[in-house]
Coordinates of C-alpha atoms in Angstrom, one line a residue:
X966 CA 0.0 0.0 0.0
X967 CA 1.2 3.5 -0.7
X968 CA 1.4 6.1 2.1
X969 CA 0.4 9.7 2.1
X970 CA 2.1 11.6 4.7
X971 CA 0.9 15.0 5.9
X972 CA 2.9 17.7 7.7
X973 CA 6.1 15.7 7.2
X974 CA 9.3 16.9 8.7
X975 CA 12.9 16.1 7.7
X976 CA 15.1 15.8 10.7
X977 CA 18.9 16.3 10.3
X978 CA 21.3 15.1 12.9
X979 CA 24.8 16.5 13.1
X980 CA 26.8 15.6 16.3
X981 CA 24.6 16.4 19.3
X982 CA 22.4 18.9 17.3
X983 CA 19.4 18.4 15.2
X984 CA 17.1 20.6 13.1
X985 CA 13.6 20.0 11.6
X986 CA 12.8 21.1 8.2
X987 CA 9.1 21.1 7.3
X988 CA 8.4 19.3 4.0
X989 CA 4.7 19.2 3.7
X990 CA 2.8 16.3 2.0
X991 CA 4.8 13.2 0.7
X992 CA 3.5 10.3 -1.2
X993 CA 5.6 7.1 -0.7
X994 CA 5.3 4.1 -2.9
X995 CA 4.6 1.0 -0.9
X996 CA 7.5 -0.9 -2.3
X997 CA 9.8 1.7 -0.7
X998 CA 8.4 1.3 2.8
X999 CA 10.5 -0.8 5.1
X1000 CA 9.3 0.3 8.6
X1001 CA 6.5 2.5 9.9
X1002 CA 6.2 3.6 13.5
X1003 CA 4.7 6.2 15.8
X1004 CA 6.8 8.7 17.7
X1005 CA 6.5 8.8 21.4
X1006 CA 6.4 12.6 22.1
X1007 CA 7.2 12.1 25.8
X1008 CA 10.4 10.2 25.0
X1009 CA 11.3 12.5 22.3
X1010 CA 11.5 15.4 24.8
X1011 CA 14.0 13.4 26.9
X1012 CA 16.6 13.5 24.2
X1013 CA 20.1 14.9 25.0
X1014 CA 20.2 16.4 21.6
X1015 CA 20.0 20.2 21.1
X1016 CA 17.5 21.6 18.7
X1017 CA 18.9 24.3 16.5
X1018 CA 17.5 26.5 13.6
X1019 CA 17.2 25.2 10.0
X1020 CA 20.0 27.6 8.9
X1021 CA 22.3 26.4 11.7
X1022 CA 21.9 22.8 11.1
X1023 CA 22.2 23.0 7.3
X1024 CA 25.5 24.9 7.9
X1025 CA 26.6 22.3 10.4
X1026 CA 25.7 19.6 7.8
X1027 CA 27.6 21.4 5.0
X1028 CA 30.8 21.7 7.3
X1029 CA 30.5 18.0 8.2
X1030 CA 30.3 16.9 4.6
X1031 CA 33.1 19.3 3.6
X1032 CA 35.3 17.8 6.3
X1033 CA 34.5 14.3 5.1
X1034 CA 35.4 15.3 1.6
X1035 CA 38.7 16.7 2.6
X1036 CA 39.5 13.6 4.6
X1037 CA 38.7 11.4 1.7
X1038 CA 41.0 13.5 -0.6
X1039 CA 43.8 13.2 1.9
X1040 CA 43.3 9.4 2.0
X1041 CA 43.3 9.0 -1.8
X1042 CA 46.4 11.2 -2.0
X1043 CA 48.1 9.1 0.6
X1044 CA 47.2 5.9 -1.3
X1045 CA 48.4 7.5 -4.6
X1046 CA 51.8 8.3 -3.0
X1047 CA 52.2 4.6 -2.0
X1048 CA 51.3 3.5 -5.5
X1049 CA 47.9 2.3 -4.8
X1050 CA 44.9 3.3 -6.8
X1051 CA 41.3 3.7 -5.5
X1052 CA 38.4 3.5 -7.9
X1053 CA 36.2 6.5 -7.9
X1054 CA 32.6 6.0 -6.7
X1055 CA 31.1 7.2 -10.0
X1056 CA 33.0 4.6 -12.0
X1057 CA 31.9 1.7 -9.8
X1058 CA 28.5 1.4 -11.6
X1059 CA 30.2 0.5 -14.9
X1060 CA 31.2 -3.0 -13.6

């Protein structure tokens, strides 16, 4: 069965912070549904995470992705210096 979700929210977690981005109505094809559950609002308020604004969490997410990208570049460079080649992620689909 397909799902129609009303007043959906995308929650982004970065470290000990999170931000909710309102997304509106979503239609999800039934074949893509793996798990469905209800949120216990009492337990949600006990979380140790800090809620921040949308702008702040998006900036935190961008910085985290940038740091991962830089780390990956350093790893690839170190492997190249040792004579090892790492296939790029976009070429793996060709095999």
